[in-house]
CSV table of C-alpha atoms and ligand atoms in Angstrom, one decimal:
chain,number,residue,atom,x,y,z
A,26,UNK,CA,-18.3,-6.8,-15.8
A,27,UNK,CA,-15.6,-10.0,-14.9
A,28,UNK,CA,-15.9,-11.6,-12.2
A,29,UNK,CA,-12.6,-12.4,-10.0
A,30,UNK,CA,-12.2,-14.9,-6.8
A,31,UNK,CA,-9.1,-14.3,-5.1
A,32,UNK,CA,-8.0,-16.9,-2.5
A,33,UNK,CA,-5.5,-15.2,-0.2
A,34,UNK,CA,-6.3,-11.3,-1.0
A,35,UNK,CA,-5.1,-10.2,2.9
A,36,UNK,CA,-1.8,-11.2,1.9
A,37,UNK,CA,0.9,-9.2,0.3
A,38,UNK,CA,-0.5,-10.6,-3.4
A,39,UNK,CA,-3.9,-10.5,-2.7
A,40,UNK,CA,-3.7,-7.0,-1.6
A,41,UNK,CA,-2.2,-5.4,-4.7
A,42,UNK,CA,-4.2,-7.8,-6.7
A,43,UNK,CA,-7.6,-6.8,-6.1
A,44,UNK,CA,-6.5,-3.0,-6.3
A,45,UNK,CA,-5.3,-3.9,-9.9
A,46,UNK,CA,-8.7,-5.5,-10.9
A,47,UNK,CA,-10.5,-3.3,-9.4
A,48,UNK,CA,-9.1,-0.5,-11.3
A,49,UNK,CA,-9.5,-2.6,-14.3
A,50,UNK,CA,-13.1,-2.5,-13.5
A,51,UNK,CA,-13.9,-6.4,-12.4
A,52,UNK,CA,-16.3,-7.2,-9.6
A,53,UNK,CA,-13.5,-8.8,-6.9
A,54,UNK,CA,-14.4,-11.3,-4.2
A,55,UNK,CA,-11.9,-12.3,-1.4
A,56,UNK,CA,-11.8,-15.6,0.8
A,57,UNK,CA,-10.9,-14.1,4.2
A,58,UNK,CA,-10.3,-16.4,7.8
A,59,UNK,CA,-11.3,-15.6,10.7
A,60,UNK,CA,-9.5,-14.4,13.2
A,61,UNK,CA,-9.4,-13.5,16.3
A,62,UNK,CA,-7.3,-10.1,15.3
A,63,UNK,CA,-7.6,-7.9,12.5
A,64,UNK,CA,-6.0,-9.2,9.2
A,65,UNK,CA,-7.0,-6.6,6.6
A,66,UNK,CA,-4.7,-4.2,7.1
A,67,UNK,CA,-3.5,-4.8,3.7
A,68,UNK,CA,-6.9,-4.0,2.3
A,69,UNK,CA,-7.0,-0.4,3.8
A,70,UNK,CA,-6.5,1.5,0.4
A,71,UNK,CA,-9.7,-0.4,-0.8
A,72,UNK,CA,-11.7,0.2,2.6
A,73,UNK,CA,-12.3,3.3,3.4
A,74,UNK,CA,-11.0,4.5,6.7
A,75,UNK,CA,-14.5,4.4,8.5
A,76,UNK,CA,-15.4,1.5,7.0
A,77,UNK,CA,-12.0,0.0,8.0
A,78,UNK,CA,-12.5,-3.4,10.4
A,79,UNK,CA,-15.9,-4.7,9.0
A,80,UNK,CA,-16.5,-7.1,6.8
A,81,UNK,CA,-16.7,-4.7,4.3
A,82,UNK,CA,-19.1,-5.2,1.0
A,83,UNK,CA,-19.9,-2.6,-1.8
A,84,UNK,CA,-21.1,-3.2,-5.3
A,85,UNK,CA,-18.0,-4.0,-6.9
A,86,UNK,CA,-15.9,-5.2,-3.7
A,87,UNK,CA,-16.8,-8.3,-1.4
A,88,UNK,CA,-15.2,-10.4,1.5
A,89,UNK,CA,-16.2,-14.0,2.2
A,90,UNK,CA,-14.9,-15.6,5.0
A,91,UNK,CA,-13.3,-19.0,4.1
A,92,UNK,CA,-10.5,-21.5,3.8
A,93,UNK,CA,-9.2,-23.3,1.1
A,94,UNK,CA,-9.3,-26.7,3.5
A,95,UNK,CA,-12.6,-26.7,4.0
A,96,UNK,CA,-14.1,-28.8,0.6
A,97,UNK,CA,-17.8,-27.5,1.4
A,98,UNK,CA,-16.8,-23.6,2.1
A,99,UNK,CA,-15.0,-23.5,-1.5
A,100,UNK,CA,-17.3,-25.2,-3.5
A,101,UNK,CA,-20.4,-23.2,-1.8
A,102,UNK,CA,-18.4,-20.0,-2.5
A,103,UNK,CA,-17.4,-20.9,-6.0
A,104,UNK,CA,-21.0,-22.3,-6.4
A,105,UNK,CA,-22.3,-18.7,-5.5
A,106,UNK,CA,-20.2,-16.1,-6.9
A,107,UNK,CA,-19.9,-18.3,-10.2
A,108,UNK,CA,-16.1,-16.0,-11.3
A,109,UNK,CA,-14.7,-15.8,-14.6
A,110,UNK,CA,-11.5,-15.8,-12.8
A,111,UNK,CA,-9.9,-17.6,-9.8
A,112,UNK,CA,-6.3,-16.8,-8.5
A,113,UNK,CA,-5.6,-19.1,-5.8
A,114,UNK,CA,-3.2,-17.4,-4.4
A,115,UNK,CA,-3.7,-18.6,-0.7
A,116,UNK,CA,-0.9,-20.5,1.2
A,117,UNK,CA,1.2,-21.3,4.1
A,118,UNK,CA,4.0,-19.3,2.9
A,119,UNK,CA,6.6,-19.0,5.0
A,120,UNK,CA,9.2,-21.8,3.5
A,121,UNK,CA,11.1,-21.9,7.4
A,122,UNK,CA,7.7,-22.4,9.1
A,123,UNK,CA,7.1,-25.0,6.5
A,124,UNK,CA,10.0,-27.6,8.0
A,125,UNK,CA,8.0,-26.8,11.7
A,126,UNK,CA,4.1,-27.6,10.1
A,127,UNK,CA,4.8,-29.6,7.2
A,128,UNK,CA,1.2,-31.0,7.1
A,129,UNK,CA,-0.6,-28.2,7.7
A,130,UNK,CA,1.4,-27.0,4.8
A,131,UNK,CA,0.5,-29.7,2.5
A,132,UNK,CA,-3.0,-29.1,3.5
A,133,UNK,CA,-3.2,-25.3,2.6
A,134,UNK,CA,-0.9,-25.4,-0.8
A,135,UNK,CA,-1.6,-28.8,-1.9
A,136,UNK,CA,-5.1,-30.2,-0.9
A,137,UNK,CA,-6.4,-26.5,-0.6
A,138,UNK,CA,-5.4,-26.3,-4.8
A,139,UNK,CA,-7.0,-29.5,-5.7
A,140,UNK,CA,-10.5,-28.3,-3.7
A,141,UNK,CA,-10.7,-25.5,-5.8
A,142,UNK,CA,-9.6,-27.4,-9.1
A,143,UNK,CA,-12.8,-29.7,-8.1
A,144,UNK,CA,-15.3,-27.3,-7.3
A,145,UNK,CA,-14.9,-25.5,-10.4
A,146,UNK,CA,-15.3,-29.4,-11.8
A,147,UNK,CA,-18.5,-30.2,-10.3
A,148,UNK,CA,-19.9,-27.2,-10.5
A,149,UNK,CA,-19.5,-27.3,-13.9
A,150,UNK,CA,-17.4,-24.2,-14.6
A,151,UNK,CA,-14.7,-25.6,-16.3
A,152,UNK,CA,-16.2,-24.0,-19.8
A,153,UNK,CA,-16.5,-20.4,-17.7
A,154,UNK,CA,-14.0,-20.3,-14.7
A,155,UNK,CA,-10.4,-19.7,-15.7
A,156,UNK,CA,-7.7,-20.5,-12.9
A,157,UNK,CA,-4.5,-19.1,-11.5
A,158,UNK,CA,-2.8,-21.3,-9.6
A,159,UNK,CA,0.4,-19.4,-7.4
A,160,UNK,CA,3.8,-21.6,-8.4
A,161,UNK,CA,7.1,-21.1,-7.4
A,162,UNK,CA,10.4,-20.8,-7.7
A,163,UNK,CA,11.4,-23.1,-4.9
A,164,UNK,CA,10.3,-25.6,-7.1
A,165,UNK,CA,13.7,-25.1,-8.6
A,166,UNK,CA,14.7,-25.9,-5.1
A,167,UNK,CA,18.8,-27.4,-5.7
A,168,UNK,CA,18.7,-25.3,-8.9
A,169,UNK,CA,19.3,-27.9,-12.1
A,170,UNK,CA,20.2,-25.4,-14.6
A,171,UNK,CA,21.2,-21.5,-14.7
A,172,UNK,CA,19.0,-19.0,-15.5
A,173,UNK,CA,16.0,-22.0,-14.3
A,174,UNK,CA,13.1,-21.3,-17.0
A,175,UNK,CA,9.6,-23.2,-17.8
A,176,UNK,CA,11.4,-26.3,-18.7
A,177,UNK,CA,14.1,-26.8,-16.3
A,178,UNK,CA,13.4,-29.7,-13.8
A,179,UNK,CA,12.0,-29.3,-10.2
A,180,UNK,CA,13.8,-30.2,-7.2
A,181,UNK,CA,12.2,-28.9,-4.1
A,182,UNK,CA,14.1,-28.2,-0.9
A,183,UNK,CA,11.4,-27.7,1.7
A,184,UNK,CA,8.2,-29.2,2.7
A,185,UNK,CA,6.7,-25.7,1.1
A,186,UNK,CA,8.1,-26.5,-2.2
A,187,UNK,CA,6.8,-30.3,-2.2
A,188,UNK,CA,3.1,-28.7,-1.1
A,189,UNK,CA,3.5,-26.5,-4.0
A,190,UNK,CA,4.9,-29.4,-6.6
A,191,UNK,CA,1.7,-31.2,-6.1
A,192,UNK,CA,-0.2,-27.7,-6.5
A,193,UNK,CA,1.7,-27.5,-9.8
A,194,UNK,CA,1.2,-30.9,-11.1
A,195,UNK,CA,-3.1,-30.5,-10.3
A,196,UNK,CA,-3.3,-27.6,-11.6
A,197,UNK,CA,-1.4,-29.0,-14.8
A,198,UNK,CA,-3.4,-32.7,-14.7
A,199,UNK,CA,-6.9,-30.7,-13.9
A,200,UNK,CA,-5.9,-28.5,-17.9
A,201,UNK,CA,-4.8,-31.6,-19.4
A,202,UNK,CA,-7.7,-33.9,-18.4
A,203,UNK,CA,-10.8,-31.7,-18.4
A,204,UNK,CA,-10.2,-29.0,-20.5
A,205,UNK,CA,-9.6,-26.5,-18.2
A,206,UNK,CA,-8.0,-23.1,-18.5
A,207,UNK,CA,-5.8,-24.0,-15.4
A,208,UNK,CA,-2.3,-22.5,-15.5
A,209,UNK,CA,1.1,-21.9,-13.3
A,210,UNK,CA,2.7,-18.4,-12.9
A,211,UNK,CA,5.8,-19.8,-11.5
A,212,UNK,CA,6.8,-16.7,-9.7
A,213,UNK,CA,10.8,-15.7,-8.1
A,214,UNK,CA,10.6,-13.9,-5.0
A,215,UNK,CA,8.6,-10.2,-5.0
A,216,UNK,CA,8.8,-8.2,-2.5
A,217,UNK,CA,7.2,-4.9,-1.3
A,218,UNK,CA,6.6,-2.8,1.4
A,219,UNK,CA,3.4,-4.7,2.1
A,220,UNK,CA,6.2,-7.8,2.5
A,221,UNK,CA,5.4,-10.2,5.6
A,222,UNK,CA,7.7,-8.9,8.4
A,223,UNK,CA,9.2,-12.4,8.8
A,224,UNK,CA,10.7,-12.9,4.9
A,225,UNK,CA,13.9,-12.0,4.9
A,226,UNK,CA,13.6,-8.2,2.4
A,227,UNK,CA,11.4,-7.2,4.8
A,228,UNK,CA,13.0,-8.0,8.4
A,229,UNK,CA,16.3,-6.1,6.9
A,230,UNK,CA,14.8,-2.9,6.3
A,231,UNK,CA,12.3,-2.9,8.9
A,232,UNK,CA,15.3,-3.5,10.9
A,233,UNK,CA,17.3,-0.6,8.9
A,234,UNK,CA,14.6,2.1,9.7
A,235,UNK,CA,14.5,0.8,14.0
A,236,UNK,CA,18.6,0.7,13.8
A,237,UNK,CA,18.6,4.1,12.3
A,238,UNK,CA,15.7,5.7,14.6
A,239,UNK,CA,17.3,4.1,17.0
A,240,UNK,CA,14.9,1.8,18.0
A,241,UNK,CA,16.7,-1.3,17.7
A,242,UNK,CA,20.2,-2.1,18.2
A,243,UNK,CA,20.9,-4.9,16.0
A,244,UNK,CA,20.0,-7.5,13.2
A,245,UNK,CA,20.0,-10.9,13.6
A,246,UNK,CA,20.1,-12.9,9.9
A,247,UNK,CA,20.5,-16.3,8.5
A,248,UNK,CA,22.4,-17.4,5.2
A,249,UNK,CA,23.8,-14.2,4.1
A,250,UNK,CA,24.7,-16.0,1.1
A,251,UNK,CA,21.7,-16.9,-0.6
A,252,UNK,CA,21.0,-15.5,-3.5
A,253,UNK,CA,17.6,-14.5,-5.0
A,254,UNK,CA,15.8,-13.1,-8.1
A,255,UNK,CA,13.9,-10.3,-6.3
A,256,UNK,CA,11.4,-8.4,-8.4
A,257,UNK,CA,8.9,-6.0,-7.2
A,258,UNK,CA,5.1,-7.7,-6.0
A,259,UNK,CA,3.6,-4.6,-7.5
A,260,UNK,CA,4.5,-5.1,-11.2
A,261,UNK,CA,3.6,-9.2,-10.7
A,262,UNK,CA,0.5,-8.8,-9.6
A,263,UNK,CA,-0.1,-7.6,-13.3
A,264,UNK,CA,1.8,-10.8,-14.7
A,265,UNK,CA,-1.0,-13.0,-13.0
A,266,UNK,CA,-3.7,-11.2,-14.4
A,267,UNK,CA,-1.9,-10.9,-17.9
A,268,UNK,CA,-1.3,-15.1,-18.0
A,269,UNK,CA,-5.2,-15.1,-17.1
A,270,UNK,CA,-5.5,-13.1,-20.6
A,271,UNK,CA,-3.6,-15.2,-22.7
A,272,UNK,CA,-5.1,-16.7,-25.9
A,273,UNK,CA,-3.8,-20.4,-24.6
A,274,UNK,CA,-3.1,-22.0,-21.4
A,275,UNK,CA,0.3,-22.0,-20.5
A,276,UNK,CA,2.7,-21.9,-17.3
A,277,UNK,CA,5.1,-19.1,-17.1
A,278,UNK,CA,8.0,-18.1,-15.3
A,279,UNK,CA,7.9,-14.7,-13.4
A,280,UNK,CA,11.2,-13.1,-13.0
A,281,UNK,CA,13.6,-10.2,-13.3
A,282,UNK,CA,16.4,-12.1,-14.2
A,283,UNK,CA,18.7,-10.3,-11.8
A,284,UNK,CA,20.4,-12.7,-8.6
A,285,UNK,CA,21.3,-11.1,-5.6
A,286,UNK,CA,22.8,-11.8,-2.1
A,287,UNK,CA,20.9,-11.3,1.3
A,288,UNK,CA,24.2,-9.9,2.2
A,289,UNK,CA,23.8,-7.1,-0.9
A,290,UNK,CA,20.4,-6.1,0.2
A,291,UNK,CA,20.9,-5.6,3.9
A,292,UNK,CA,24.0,-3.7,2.7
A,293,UNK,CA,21.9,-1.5,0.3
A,294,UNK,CA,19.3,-0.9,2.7
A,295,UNK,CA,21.3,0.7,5.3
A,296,UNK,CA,22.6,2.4,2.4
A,297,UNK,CA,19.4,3.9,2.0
A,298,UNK,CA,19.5,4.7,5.5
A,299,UNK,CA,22.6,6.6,5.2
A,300,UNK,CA,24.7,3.7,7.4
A,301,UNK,CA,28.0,2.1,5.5
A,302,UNK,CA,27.9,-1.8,6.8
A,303,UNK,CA,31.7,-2.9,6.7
A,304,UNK,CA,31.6,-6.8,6.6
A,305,UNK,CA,34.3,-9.2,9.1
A,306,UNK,CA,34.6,-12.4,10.3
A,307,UNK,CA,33.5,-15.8,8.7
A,308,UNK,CA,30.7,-17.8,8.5
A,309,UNK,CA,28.7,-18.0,11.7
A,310,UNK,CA,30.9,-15.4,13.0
A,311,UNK,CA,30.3,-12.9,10.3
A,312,UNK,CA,29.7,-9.5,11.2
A,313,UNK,CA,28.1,-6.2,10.1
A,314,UNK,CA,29.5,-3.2,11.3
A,315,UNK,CA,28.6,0.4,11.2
A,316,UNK,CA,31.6,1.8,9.7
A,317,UNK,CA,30.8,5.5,10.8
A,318,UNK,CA,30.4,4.3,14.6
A,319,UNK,CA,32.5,0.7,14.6
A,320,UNK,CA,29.3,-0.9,16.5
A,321,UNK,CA,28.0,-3.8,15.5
A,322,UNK,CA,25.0,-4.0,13.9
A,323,UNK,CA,24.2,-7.0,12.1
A,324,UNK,CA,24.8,-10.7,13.5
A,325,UNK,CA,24.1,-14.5,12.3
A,326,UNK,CA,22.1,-16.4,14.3
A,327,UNK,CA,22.2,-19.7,12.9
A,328,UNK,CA,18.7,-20.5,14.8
A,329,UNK,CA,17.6,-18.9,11.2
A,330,UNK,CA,19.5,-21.7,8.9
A,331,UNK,CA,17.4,-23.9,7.1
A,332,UNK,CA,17.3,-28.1,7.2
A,333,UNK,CA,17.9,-27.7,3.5
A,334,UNK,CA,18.6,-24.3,1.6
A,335,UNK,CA,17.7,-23.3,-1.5
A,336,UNK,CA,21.2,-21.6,-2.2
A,337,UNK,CA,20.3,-19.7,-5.9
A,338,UNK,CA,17.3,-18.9,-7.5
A,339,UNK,CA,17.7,-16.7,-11.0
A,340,UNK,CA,14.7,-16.9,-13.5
A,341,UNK,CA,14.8,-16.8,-17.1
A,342,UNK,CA,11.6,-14.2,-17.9
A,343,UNK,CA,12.1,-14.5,-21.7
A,344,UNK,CA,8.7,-16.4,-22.0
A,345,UNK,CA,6.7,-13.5,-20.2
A,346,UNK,CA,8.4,-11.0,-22.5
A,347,UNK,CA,7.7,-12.1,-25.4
A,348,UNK,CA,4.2,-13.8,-25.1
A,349,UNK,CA,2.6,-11.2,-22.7
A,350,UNK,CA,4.6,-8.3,-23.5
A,351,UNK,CA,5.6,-7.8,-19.6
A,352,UNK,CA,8.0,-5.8,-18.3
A,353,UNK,CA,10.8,-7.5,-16.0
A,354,UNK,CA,12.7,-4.9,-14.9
A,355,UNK,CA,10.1,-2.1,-14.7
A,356,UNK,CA,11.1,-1.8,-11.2
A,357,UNK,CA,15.0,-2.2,-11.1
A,358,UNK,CA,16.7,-3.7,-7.3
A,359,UNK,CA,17.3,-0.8,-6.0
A,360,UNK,CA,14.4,1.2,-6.8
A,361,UNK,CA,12.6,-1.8,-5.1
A,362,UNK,CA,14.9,-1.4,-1.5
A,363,UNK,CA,14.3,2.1,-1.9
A,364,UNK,CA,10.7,1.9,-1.7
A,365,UNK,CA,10.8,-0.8,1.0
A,366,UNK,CA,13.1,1.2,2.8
A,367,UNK,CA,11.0,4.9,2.8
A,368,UNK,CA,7.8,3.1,3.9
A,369,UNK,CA,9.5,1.4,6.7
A,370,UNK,CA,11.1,5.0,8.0
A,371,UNK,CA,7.7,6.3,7.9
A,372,UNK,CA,6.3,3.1,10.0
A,373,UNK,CA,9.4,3.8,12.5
A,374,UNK,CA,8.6,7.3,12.7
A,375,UNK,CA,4.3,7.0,12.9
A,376,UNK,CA,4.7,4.5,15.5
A,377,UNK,CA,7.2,6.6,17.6
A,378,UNK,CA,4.5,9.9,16.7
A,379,UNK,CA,2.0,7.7,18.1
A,380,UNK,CA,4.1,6.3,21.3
A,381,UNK,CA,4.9,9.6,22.3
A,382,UNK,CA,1.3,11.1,22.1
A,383,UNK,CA,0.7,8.3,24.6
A,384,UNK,CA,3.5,8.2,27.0
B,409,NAP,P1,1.3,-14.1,2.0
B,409,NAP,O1,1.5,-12.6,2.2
B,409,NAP,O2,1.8,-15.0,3.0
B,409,NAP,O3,-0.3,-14.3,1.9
B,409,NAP,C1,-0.9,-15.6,2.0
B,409,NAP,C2,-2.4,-15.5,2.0
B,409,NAP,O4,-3.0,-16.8,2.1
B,409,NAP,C3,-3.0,-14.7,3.2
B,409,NAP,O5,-4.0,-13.9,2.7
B,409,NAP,C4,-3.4,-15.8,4.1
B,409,NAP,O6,-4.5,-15.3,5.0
B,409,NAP,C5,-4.0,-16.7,3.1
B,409,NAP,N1,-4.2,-18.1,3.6
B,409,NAP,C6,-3.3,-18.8,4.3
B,409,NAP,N2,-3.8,-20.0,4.6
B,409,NAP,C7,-5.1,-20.0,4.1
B,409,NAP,C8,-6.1,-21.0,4.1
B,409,NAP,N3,-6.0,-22.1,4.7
B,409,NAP,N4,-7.3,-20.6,3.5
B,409,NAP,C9,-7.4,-19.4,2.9
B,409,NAP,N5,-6.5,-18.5,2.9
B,409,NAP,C10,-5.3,-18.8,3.5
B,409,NAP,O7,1.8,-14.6,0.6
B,409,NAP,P2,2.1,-13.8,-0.7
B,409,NAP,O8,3.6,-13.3,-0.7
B,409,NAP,O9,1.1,-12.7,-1.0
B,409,NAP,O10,2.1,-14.9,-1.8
B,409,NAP,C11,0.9,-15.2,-2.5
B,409,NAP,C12,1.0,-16.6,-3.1
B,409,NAP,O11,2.0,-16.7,-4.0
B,409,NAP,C13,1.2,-17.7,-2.1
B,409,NAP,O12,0.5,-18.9,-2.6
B,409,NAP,C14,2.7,-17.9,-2.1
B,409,NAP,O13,3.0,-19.3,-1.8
B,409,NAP,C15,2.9,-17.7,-3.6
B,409,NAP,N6,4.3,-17.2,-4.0
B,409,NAP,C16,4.8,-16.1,-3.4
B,409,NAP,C17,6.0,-15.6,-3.8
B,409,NAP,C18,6.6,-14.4,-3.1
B,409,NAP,O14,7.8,-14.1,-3.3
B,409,NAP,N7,5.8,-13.5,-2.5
B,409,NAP,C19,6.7,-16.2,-4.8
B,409,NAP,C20,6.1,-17.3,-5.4
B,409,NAP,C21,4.9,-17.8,-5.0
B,409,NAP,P3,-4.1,-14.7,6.4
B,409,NAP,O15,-3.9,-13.2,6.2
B,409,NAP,O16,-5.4,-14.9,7.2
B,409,NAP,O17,-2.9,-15.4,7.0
B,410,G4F,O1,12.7,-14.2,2.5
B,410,G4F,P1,12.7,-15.7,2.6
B,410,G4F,O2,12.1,-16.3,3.8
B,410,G4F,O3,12.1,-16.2,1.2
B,410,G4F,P2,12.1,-17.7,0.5
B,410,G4F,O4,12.5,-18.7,1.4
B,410,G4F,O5,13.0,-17.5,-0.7
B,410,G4F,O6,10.6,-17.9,0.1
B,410,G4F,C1,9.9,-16.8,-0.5
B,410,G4F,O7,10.0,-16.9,-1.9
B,410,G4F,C2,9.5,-18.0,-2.5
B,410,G4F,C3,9.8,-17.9,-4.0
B,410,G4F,O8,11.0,-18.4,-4.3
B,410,G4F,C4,8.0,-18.1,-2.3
B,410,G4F,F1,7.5,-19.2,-2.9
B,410,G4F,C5,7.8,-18.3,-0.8
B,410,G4F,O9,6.4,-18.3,-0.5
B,410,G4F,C6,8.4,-17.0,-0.1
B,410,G4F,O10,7.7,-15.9,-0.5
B,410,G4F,O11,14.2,-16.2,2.5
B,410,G4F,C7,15.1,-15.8,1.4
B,410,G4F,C8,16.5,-16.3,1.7
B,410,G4F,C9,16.6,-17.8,2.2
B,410,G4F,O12,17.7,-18.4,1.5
B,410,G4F,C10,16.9,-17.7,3.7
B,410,G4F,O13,17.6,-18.7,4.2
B,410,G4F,O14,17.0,-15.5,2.8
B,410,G4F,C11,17.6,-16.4,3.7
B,410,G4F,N1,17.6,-15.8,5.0
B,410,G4F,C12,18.8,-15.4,5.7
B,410,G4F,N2,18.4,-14.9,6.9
B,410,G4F,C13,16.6,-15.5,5.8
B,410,G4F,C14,17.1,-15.0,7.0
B,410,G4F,N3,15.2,-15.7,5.6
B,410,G4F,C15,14.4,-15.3,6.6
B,410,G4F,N4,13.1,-15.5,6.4
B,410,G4F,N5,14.8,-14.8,7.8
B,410,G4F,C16,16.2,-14.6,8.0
B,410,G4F,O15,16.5,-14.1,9.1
């Protein structure tokens, strides 16, 4: 039986990960914080309902409580569990937070990835221990070619992307100097119904399924021009797993290889929601309306801009496809709103169930 270390496995990633190994019959251990509120919801289809809120272990599923900072935590944890695998997926994420905590930031993505590049060192694992290391796409940043694949140059826009350039290049230098089977998935946005409620996918159709039930009255939005390759987390999860598997190591770029506006998915989201949005008005004064109604349901804030924008990101997935035989478009754009969409109509309505057995 493998054995799998996942930095990061309350998050969106993490979550779908360790379902996917588990199924796949590895042993899966997860670095948890502490915290002084519950953070596992995203765990709840591996913990059982009673066993929900617990540090939970079985024989093939175990939390550790941890952080990526802390040098002596991660090599104690690597030391003990002694994984075949590490995906070091762990990470201040959030690229307009980034601008507010740029060193905590660098700390987490970039000295957090180098701790666990050197435990595996000094433990002696490099022979044993095979490491995924969580790239991105904003390391295209100011985009220097179109479609941006493995070798197009980096040029981050955001304190994130500059953690995550120096989480690249370790990685990169850690294979190159000791041998190691370190790699890069350099992975375009995914999304899911699991999504942070911050990132833009999932604000809009949170906001869809409130607006809708009536529980909000509008949405407030930044750059409705960006554009973004948005595949589905569920299908990437599988990517990492299948670069892990891979005869040689080797960086790849995760993609669909699809761009689309945040303008096009709030408008196919209410779409799902059965709302026509009927656009007016420029720039900062740009306006979504409800066409059925005339009100006004979607605004720009421009308290959401960023110092610097990443304006484009579209990924070339032609590497993945051919090398690991993955799918890019298993889950096409609007089969991935649509699934965002239903679960957030069911959260709207479970949390109005619940209100009204209360009030
Ligand atoms: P996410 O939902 O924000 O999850 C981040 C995870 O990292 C959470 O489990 C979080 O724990 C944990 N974490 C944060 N700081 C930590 C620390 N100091 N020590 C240990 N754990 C820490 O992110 P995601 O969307 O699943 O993304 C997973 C990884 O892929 C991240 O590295 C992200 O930067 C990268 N990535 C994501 C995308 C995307 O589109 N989703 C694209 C490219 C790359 P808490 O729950 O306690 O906060
Ligand atoms: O959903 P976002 O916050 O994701 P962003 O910045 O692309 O970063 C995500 O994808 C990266 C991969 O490329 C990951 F590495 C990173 O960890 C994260 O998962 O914003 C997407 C776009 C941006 O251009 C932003 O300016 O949407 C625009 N946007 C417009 N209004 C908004 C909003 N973003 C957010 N979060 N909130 C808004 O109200």
């Amino acid at each position: 039986m493998k054995k799998a270390l996942l930095t990061g496995i309350t998050g969106q990633d993490g979550s779908f990960l360790a379902e996917f190994l588990l199924e796949k019959g590895y042993e899966v251990h997860g670095v948890i914080r502490r915290s002084s509120s519950y953070n596992q919801e995203r765990l709840e289809e591996i913990l059982t309902e009673a066993e929900a809120g617990i540090l939970f272990n079985n024989e093939n599923f175990h939390l550790h409580y941890g952080d990526v900072t802390d040098t002596s935590n991660v090599i104690r944890l690597i030391g003990d569990i002694r994984p075949d695998e590490i995906y070091n997926l762990a990470a201040q994420s959030h690229v307009r937070v980034s601008f507010d905590m740029p060193g905590y930031t660098l700390d987490v993505d970039g000295k957090g990835t180098l701790n666990i590049l050197e435990a595996v060192r000094i433990l002696g694992l490099t022979e044993k221990t095979r490491i995924y290391q969580a790239s991105t796409s904003e390391l295209f940043g100011k985009v220097q070619e179109v479609p941006q694949k493995e070798t197009t140059p980096f040029y981050p826009r955001s304190p994130y992307g500059v953690a995550k350039i120096y989480g690249y290049w370790i990685t990169k230098n850690y294979r190159e100097s000791y041998n190691m089977f370190a790699v890069n998935g350099i992975l375009f946005n995914h999304e899911s119904e699991r999504r942070g409620e911050t990132f833009v996918t999932r604000k809009i159709t949170l906001a869809a399924a409130r607006i809708v039930q009536g529980k909000q009255k509008k949405l407030m939005l930044g750059n409705l021009d960006s554009l973004r390759d948005w595949g589905y987390a569920k299908d990437y999860v599988e990517c990492m797993w299948l670069i892990l598997q891979h005869d040689t190591p080797e960086d790849f770029v995760i993609a669909t290889g699809e761009m689309h506006s945040v303008r096009e998915f709030v408008e196919l989201s209410f779409k799902h929601v059965g709302i026509e949005i009927e656009w007016s008005g420029q720039g900062v004064e740009e306006k979504g309306v409800n066409k059925a109604t005339g009100e006004v349901i979607v605004e720009v804030d421009p308290k959401f801009f960023r110092p610097s924008e990443v304006e484009q990101l579209l990924g070339d997935p032609t590497k993945s496809r051919t090398l690991l035989g993955w799918n890019p478009t298993k889950t096409p754009f609007d089969e991935l709103v649509r699934i965002m969409v239903k679960a957030d109509m069911r959260k709207v309505e479970k949390e109005d169930k619940v209100k009204k057995m209360f009030d």
